[in-house]
Every structure is written in C-alpha cells, then in structure tokens.
C-alpha positions as CSV (number, residue, x, y, z in Angstrom):
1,X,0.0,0.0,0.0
2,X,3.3,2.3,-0.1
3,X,4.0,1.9,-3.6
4,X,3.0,4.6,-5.5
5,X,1.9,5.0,-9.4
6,X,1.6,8.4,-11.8
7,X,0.2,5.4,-14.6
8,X,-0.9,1.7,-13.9
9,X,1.0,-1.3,-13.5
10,X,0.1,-4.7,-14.9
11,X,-0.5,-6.3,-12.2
12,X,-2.9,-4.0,-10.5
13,X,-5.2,-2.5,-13.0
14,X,-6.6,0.2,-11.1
15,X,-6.0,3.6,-13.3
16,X,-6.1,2.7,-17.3
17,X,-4.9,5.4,-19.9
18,X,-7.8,7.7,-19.7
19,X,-7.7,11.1,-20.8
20,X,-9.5,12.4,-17.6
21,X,-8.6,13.4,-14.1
22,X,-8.7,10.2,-11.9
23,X,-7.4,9.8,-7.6
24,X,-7.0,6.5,-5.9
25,X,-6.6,7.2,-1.8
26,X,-6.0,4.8,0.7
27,X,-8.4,5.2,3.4
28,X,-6.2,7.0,5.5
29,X,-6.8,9.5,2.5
30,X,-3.5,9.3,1.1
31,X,-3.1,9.4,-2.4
32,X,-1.4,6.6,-4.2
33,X,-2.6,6.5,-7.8
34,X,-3.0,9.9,-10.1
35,X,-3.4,9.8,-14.3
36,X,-1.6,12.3,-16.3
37,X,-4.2,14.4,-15.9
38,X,-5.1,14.8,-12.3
39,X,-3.4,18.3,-11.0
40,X,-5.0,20.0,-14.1
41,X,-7.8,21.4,-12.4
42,X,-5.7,22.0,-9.3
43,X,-3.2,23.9,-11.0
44,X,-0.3,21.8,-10.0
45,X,1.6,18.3,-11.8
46,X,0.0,14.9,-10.9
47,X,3.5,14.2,-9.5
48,X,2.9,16.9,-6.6
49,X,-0.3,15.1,-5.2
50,X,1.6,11.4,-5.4
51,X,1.8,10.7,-1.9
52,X,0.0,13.8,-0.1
53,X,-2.6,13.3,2.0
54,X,-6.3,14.9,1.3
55,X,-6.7,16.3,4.1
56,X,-3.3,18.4,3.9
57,X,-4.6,19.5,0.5
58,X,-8.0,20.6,2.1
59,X,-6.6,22.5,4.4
60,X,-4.0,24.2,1.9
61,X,-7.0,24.8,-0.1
62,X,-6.5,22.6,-2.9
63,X,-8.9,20.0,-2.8
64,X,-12.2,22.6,-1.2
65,X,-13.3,20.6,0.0
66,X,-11.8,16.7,-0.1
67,X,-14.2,14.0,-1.0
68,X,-12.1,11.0,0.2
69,X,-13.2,11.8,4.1
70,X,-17.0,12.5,3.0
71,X,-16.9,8.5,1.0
72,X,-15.3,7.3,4.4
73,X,-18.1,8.4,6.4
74,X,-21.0,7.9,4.4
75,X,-19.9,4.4,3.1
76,X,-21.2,4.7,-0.9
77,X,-21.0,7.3,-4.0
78,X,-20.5,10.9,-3.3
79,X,-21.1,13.9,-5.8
80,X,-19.6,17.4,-5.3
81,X,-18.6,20.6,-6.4
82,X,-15.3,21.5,-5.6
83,X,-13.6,24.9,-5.8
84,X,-9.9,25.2,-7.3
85,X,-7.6,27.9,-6.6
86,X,-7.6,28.9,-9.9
87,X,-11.0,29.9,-9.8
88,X,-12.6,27.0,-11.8
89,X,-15.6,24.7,-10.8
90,X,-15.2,21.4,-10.8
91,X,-17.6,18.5,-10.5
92,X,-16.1,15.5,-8.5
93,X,-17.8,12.2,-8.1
94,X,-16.3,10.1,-5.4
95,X,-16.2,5.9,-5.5
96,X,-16.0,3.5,-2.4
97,X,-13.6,0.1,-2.9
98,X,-14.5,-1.9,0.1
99,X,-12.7,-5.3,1.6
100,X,-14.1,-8.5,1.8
101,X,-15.0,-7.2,5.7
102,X,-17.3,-4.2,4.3
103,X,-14.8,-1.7,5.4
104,X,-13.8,1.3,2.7
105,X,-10.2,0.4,1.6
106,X,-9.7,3.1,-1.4
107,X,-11.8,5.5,-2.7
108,X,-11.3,6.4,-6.1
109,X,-12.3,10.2,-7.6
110,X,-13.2,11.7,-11.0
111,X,-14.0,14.8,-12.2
112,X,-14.7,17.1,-14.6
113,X,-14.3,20.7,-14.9
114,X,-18.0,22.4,-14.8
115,X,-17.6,24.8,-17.6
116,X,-17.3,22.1,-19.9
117,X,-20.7,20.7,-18.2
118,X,-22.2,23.5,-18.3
119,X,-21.7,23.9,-22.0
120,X,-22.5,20.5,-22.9
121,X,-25.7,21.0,-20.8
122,X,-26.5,23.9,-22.9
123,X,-25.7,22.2,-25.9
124,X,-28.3,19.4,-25.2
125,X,-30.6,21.9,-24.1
126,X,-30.7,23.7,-27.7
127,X,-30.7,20.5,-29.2
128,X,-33.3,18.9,-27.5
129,X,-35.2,22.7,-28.2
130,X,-34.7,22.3,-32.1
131,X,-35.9,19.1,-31.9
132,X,-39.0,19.7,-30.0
133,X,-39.0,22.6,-32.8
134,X,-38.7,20.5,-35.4
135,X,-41.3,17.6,-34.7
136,X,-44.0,20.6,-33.6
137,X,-43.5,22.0,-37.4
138,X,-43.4,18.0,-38.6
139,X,-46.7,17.5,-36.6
140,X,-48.7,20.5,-37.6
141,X,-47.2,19.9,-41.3
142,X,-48.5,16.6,-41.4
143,X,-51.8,17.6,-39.9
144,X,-51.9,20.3,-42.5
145,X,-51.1,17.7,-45.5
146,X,-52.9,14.9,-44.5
147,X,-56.3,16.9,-42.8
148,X,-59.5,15.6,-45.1
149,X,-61.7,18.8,-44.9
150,X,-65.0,17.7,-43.1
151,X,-63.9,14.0,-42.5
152,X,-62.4,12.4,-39.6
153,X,-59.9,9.4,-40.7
154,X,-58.2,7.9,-37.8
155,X,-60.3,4.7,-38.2
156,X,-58.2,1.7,-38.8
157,X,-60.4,1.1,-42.2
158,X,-60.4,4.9,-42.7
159,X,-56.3,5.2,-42.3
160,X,-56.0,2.5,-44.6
161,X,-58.0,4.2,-47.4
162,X,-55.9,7.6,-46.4
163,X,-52.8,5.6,-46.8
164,X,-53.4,4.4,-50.1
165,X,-55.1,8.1,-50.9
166,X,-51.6,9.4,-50.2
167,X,-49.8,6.8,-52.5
168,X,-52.3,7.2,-55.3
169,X,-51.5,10.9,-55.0
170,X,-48.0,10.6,-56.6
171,X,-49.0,8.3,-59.6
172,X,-51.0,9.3,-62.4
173,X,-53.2,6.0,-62.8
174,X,-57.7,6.5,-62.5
175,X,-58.6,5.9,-59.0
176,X,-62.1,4.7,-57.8
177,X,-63.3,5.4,-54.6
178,X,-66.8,4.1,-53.6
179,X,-68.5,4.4,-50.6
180,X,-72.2,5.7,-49.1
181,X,-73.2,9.3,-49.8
182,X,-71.7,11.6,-47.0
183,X,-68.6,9.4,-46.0
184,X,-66.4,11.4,-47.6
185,X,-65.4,10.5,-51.0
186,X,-65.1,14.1,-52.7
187,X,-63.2,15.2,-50.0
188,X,-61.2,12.4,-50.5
189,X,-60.8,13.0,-54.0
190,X,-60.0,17.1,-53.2
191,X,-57.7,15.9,-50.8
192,X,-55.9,13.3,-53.7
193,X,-55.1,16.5,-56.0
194,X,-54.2,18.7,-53.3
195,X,-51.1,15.9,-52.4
196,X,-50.7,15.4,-56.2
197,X,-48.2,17.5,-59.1
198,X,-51.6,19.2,-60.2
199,X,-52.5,20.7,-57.2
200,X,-52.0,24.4,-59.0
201,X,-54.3,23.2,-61.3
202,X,-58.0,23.1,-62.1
203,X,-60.2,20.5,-59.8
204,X,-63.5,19.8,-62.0
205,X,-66.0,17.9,-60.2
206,X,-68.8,16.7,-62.7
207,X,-72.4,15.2,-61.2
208,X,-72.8,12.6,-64.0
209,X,-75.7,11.6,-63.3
210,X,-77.3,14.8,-64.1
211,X,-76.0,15.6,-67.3
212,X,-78.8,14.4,-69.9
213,X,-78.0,11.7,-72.8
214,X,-78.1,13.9,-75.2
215,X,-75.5,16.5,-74.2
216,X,-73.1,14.0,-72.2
217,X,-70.3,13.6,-74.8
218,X,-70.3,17.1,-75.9
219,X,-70.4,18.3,-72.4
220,X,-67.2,16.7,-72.1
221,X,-65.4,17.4,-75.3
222,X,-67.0,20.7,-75.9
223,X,-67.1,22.3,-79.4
224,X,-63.6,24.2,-79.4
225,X,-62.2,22.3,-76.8
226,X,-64.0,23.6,-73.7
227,X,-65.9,20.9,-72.4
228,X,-65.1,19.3,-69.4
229,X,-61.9,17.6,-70.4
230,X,-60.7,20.7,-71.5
231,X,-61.2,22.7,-67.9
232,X,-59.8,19.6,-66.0
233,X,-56.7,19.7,-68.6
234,X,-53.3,18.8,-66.7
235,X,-55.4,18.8,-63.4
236,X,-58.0,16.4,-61.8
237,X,-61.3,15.8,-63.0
238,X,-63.7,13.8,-60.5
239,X,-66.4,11.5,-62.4
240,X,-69.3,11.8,-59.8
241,X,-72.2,9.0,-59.2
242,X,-70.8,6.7,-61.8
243,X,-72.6,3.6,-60.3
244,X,-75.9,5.7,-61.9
245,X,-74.6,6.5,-65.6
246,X,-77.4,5.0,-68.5
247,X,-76.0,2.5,-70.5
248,X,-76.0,5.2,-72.8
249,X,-74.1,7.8,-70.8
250,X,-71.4,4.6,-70.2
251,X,-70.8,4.4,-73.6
252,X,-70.0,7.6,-74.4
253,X,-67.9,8.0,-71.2
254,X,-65.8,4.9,-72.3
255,X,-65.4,6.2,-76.0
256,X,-64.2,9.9,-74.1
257,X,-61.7,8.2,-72.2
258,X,-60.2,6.3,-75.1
259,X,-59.2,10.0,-76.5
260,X,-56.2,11.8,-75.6
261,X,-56.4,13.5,-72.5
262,X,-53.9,15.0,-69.8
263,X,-56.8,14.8,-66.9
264,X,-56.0,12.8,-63.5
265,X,-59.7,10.8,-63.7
266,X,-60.9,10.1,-59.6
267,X,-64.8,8.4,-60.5
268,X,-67.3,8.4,-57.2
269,X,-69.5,5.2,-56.7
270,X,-72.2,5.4,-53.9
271,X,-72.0,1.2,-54.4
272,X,-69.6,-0.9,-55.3
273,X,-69.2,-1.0,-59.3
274,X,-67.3,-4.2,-59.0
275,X,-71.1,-5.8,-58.0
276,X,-72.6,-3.5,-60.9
277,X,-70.7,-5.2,-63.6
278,X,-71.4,-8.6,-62.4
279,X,-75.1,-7.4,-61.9
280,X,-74.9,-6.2,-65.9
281,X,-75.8,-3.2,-64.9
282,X,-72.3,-1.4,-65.8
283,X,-69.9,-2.1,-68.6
284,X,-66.4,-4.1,-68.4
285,X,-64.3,-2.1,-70.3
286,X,-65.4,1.1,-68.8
287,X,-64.6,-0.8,-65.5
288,X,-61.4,-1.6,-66.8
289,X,-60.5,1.9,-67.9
290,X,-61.5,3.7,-64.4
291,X,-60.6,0.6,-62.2
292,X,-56.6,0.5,-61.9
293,X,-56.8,1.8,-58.2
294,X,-59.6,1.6,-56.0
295,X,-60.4,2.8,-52.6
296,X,-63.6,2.3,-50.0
297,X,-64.7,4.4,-47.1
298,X,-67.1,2.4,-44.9
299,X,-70.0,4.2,-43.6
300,X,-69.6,6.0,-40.3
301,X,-71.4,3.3,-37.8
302,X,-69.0,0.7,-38.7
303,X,-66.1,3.4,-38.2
304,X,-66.8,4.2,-34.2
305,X,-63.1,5.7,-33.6
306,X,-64.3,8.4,-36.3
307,X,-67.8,8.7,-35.3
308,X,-66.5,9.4,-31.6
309,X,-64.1,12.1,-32.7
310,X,-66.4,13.7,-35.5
311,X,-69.3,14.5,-32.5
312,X,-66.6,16.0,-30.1
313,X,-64.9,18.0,-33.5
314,X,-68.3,19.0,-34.6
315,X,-70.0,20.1,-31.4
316,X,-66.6,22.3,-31.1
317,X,-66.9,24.2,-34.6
318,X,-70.1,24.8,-33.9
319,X,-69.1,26.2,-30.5
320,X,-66.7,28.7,-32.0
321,X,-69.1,29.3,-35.0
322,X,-71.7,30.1,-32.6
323,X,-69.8,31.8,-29.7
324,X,-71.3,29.1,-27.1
325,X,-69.9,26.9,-24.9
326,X,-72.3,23.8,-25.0
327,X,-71.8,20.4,-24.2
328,X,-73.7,17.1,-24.7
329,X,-75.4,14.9,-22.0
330,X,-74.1,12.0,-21.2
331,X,-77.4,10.0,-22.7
332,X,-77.8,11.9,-25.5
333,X,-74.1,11.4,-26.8
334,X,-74.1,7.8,-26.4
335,X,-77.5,7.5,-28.1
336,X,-75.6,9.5,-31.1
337,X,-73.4,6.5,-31.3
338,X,-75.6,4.0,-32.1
339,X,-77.6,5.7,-34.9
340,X,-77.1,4.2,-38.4
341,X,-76.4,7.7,-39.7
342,X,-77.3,6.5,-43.6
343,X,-76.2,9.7,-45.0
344,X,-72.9,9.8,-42.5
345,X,-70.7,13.0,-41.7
346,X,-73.2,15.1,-43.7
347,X,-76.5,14.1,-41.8
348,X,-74.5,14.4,-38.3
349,X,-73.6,17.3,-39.1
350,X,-76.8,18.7,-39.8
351,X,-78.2,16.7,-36.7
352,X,-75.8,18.3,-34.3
353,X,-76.3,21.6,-35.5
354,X,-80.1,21.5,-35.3
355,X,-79.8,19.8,-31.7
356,X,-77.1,23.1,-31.1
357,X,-79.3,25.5,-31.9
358,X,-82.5,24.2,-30.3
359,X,-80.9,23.7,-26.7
360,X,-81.6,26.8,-24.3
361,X,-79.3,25.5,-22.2
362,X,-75.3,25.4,-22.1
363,X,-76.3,21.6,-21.9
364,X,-77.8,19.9,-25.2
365,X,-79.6,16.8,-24.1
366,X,-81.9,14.1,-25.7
367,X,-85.0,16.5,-25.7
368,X,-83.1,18.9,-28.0
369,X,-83.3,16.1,-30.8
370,X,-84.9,16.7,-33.9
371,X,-87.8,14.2,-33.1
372,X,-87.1,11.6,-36.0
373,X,-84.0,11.1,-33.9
374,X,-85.0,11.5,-30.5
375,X,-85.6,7.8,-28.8
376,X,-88.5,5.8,-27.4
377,X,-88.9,6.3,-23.8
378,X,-88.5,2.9,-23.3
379,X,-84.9,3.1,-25.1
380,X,-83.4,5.9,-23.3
381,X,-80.4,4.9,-21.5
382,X,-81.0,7.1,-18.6
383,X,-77.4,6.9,-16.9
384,X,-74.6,9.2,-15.8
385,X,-71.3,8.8,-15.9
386,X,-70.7,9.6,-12.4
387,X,-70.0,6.8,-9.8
388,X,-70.3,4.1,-12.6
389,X,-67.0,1.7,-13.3
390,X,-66.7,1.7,-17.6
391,X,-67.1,-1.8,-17.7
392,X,-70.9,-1.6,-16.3
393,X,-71.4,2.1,-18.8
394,X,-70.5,0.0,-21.5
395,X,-72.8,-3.3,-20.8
396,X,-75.7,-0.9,-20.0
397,X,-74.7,0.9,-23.4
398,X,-74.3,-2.3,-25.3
399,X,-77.6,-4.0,-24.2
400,X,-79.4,-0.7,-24.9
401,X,-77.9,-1.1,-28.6
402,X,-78.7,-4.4,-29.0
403,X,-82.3,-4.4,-27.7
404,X,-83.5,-1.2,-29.8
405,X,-81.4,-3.2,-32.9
406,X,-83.5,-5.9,-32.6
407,X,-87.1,-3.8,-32.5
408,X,-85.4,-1.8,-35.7
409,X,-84.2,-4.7,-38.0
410,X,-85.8,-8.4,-38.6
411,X,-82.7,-10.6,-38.2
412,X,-79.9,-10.7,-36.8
413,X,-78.0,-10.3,-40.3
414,X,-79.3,-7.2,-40.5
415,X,-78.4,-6.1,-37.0
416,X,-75.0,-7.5,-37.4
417,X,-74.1,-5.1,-40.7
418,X,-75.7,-2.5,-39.0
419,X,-73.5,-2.8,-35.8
420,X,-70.5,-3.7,-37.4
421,X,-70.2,-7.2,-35.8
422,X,-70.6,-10.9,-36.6
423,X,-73.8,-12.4,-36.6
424,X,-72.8,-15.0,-34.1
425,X,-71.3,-12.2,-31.5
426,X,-75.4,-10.6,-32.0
427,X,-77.0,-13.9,-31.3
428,X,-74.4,-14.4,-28.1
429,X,-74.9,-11.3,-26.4
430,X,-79.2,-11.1,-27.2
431,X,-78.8,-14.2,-25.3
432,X,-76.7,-12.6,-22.9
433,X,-79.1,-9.7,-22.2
434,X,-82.4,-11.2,-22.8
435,X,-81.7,-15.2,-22.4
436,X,-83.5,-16.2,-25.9
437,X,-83.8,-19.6,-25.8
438,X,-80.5,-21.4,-28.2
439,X,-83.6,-22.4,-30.8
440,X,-84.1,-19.1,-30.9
441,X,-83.9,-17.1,-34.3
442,X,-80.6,-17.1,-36.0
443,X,-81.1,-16.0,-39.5
C-alpha cells in the first residue's frame, strides 16, 4: 500500500490510460494513484499530489473541499462541487472500494471541470429545443397535409384508405373510390389532388348523373375544346355517381376516355361497381379503364373511432361558430353512437347543428333532438357517468344497442351489418341480455 503509481502497472489495473482526471486514496486519505491528468484542475503536476494526503490538500485549499473523508463516512458514492484555486468549478464524483469485511479500503475520484458541463448542458438543451421545434412544425405539417376537410380518418379502415389516398396521390393511374353518400369520397378525391403534381391546377367535379344523354359527350369534349376535359386539362377531373350512368351515358364515357387527354380521372361510386358489372348493370371495359386503383370508405357506424371524434370536433366548430360553450349529455351522446347515420358526416352534421341551436341550455340533451332522432322512452339509457366503473357504462350501453337493434331490423344479419359485428357475436350477447332460448332465431 506504499507503492505509489503516476500510470498503472500490470498487475494491478486500477487507473487505465484515460484522458480524464482520476485519484486513488487509501483510506487514511492518502493518495497513491494519479493519471496524467489529475493536478490539471488543481493547477499543479499529478506528481505533486503522489503521496499527499487529502486532508493536507484541504486544508491548503487545494482540494475545497476533499471528497475521500466525506466517501469514508457515508460508506457509498459521493457527488460534489469543488472549488480550485484557480478559480474554476469542478464536479467531482467520489467511489468507495470496500474489503471483503465491508470496510472502505480506497476511494477512487473523477472529475470534470463544470464549464465544460455547463456547455454540454447547454448544448443538449438547444438541441433537445430544435428538436421539440422541429417535430411541432413536422406535426402540424403533417396535420396540414394529411387533414381531409370535413372527414375524420383515424379509423383503422379509414387510415388505410388515407394511406393508399396518399400513395395514389404521386401516380397518375384512374382511382375509384366508392362508398355511401356523406362518407367522404369528394373530399377524398380534393384531398388526392391537393397531395398530387396538379394541385396548382383546375379541380372539376362533374355530377354525371345529371347531365342528360343527349348533351353528355359534348359536355365533355365541348365544341372548341372547352368541355369538361378541356377545364380539367393537366389537373384532376372527379367523375361523380358513376354507379348511376345510362348504358347510354357509359358508352360515351368509355369512348371519351379512349381520346387523348392530360386529366388525373378520380370516378365516385355510392356502391360498389365491381357488384354493378357482375349485376350487368355497368360495362367491363369502362370498368377496366377507371378501375386501376380503388379505394372504400365504410359508412360511419362501422367506423366508431371516427364517429366518436367527428361528435366532439363538430360540437366544437359549432361552439366557436356560434360563440357558445355547450356540451352534450351523457345520454344523449351515447345515443348518437348507435344511430345508423345512412347519410354519414353530412347528416350528423346537420343533426348536431339543429340539436345546437334548439338547446336553451349550455347543456344539449336528448329532448333537444330533432324528433325523428329522438328515442323511445322505453330506449333511453337514462345513466350518468358519475359513480359508474366503464365496464358496467358499457354493458348498459351495449344492451341498450342491441335491444333497440332488434325492434329496428328483422334478423340478426341485418343487426350485425348494421353494428358492425358478426352475426354470431349478436345472437351471443341477445342471449346474454335477454336469455332467448338457443332455438331461438338465428337468421
């Protein structure tokens, strides 16, 4: 324990060749190991603090104070600041080496001069500020890009049709996308060209359906060029309510196609057209010509992550539109998620708003219902959240749904599309809630 080492020996590996300030003391607090860079702080060679005891250096106000007595007493790892006579801060962190008795035989001590701390510290700080900056301005970029005006998309089937809306963005191919009036598919389709090369350009949206036999292929080719195909040159032109084109109105379509265009062609089907051609009722080849991509938006019941977050994102634009501060009852918002809403964002939209404006209260409840929507007494929930555990909230909300189901639809097919579950999970939980015998009906 006399010997004495500036560098480490072989045979007792205690100091390696680090490029930092290290101390090995004996528990009498003398020091016995130094590295090449231990008096830097200190002011002073490591050779001059080979052998001297800490608490000679304390008092000489070198060491201020000495960790070695402070690992001593208190038996585990110590953290200071000490104070050179130079003036510099220094962070010291002190480490007990104890017998095979439990007693403290060395202590070894690092440290590292504050300042550089202090600017590593700072350095980490702006870094970790940019990028807090950065994913902020990534965030509200991506909400800005990827926001579908009027439509809420966070539904797994919904994110999925998003998704592929994104990737059919950068390609030039025909998309379809299909789904029942109000779910979204025009803003969809705006939101397709706004992500696409042609978003500076014109976005025609044409209501095929409307336009008359007689007039459809001119309205499209126009007499000098001005016709549909013309306005929607180098941009997008969306083919509306496809799925209700004449055989006639097909024809001609498919023959317009066939010509040279530079439009990015986005048709709209309320139903599928994939069951229209096998059901004769639409032509293969004009399948084939709109039909390289296709994407579906399921009706809002079977999308409940949407549904839930559309009521909460309406209810608040109509709060700011309207300068209130309203909320919904407990009752009548979980009666709002179990309506089939048939004609989807756009009919609960115009529910919510009606409901919003015919509430005297700050609260809109049941009662404030246009009355086509407003419940049976006998199907009213009738609960408050408070001092209920969710799991009983949502049995009391799931037999309400199944029970005023089964009054609305004949079978339990029906009730199962309708909810957006299996036929077999309807026919386990009506017995659940209402023990129908197992003959019971099944269809």
């Amino acid at each position: 324990m006399n010997t004495l080492f500036l560098l480490p020996n072989t045979d007792e590996e205690i100091i390696d060749a680090y490029d930092e300030d290290i101390i090995v003391t004996t528990r009498e607090g003398r020091i016995i190991k130094v590295s090449p860079h231990s008096g830097e702080p200190y002011g002073v060679a490591p050779e001059e603090l080979l052998g001297k005891s800490v608490y000679d250096l304390e008092a000489a106000g070198i060491f201020s104070p000495a960790i070695t007595p402070l690992v001593l007493e208190q038996k585990k790892k110590v953290v200071l600041r000490q104070d050179t006579p130079s003036g510099r801060k220094v962070l010291i962190t002190g480490i007990p080496l104890f017998n095979d008795k439990g007693n403290v035989d060395f202590v070894v001590s690092y440290s590292y001069d504050m300042s550089q701390l202090m600017v590593m510290k700072e350095y980490l700080e702006n870094l970790e500020s940019e990028m807090s900056k950065v994913k902020s301005e990534l965030a509200h970029l991506r909400k800005q890009q990827l926001h579908v005006e009027g439509c809420v998309m966070e539904s797994p089937s919904s994110s999925r049709a998003l998704q592929t809306a994104i990737k059919m963005a950068q390609l030039q191919t025909p998309v379809v996308i299909q789904g029942e009036p109000g779910t979204g598919k025009t803003a969809l389709a705006k939101f397709i060209h706004s992500q696409s090369s042609r978003r500076d350009a014109a976005f025609i949206e044409v209501h095929c359906s409307a336009i008359p036999e007689s007039v459809f292929e001119i309205s499209f080719t126009g007499l000098d060029g001005e016709g549909y195909m013309g306005l929607a040159a180098g941009g997008t032109l969306v083919l509306n309510e496809i799925d209700q084109l004449s055989p006639a109105s097909q024809a001609a379509l498919f023959n317009i196609l066939q010509q040279p265009h530079t439009a990015r062609i986005i048709a709209i089907s309320n139903a599928s057209v994939e069951k229209a051609v096998s059901d004769g009722r639409f032509r293969q080849d004009l399948f084939y010509s709109l039909h390289l991509a296709s994407i579906e938006l399921k009706p809002l019941r079977e999308r409940p992550d949407d549904l839930d977050q559309s009521i909460s994102l309406f209810l608040e634009e109509l709060n700011n539109n309207y300068q209130q501060q309203k909320s919904l009852s407990d009752d009548l918002y979980f009666h709002l998620l179990q309506l089939p809403w048939k004609s989807n964002f756009r009919e609960l939209r115009n529910v919510l708003e009606r409901s919003f404006i015919e509430s005297d209260s700050a609260l809109v409840t049941l009662d404030d219902l246009p009355i086509t929507y407003q419940p049976d007494s006998d199907e009213r929930i009738g609960f408050e959240l408070d001092g209920q555990t969710l799991p009983h909230i949502l049995e009391a909300v799931e037999k309400k749904v199944l029970l005023n189901a089964q009054k609305r639809y004949r079978t339990t097919t029906e009730m199962a599309n309708i909810l957006g579950i299996s036929q077999p999970s309807v026919v386990r939980k009506l017995k659940k809630y209402t023990n129908t015998p197992s003959g019971g009906e099944i269809t």
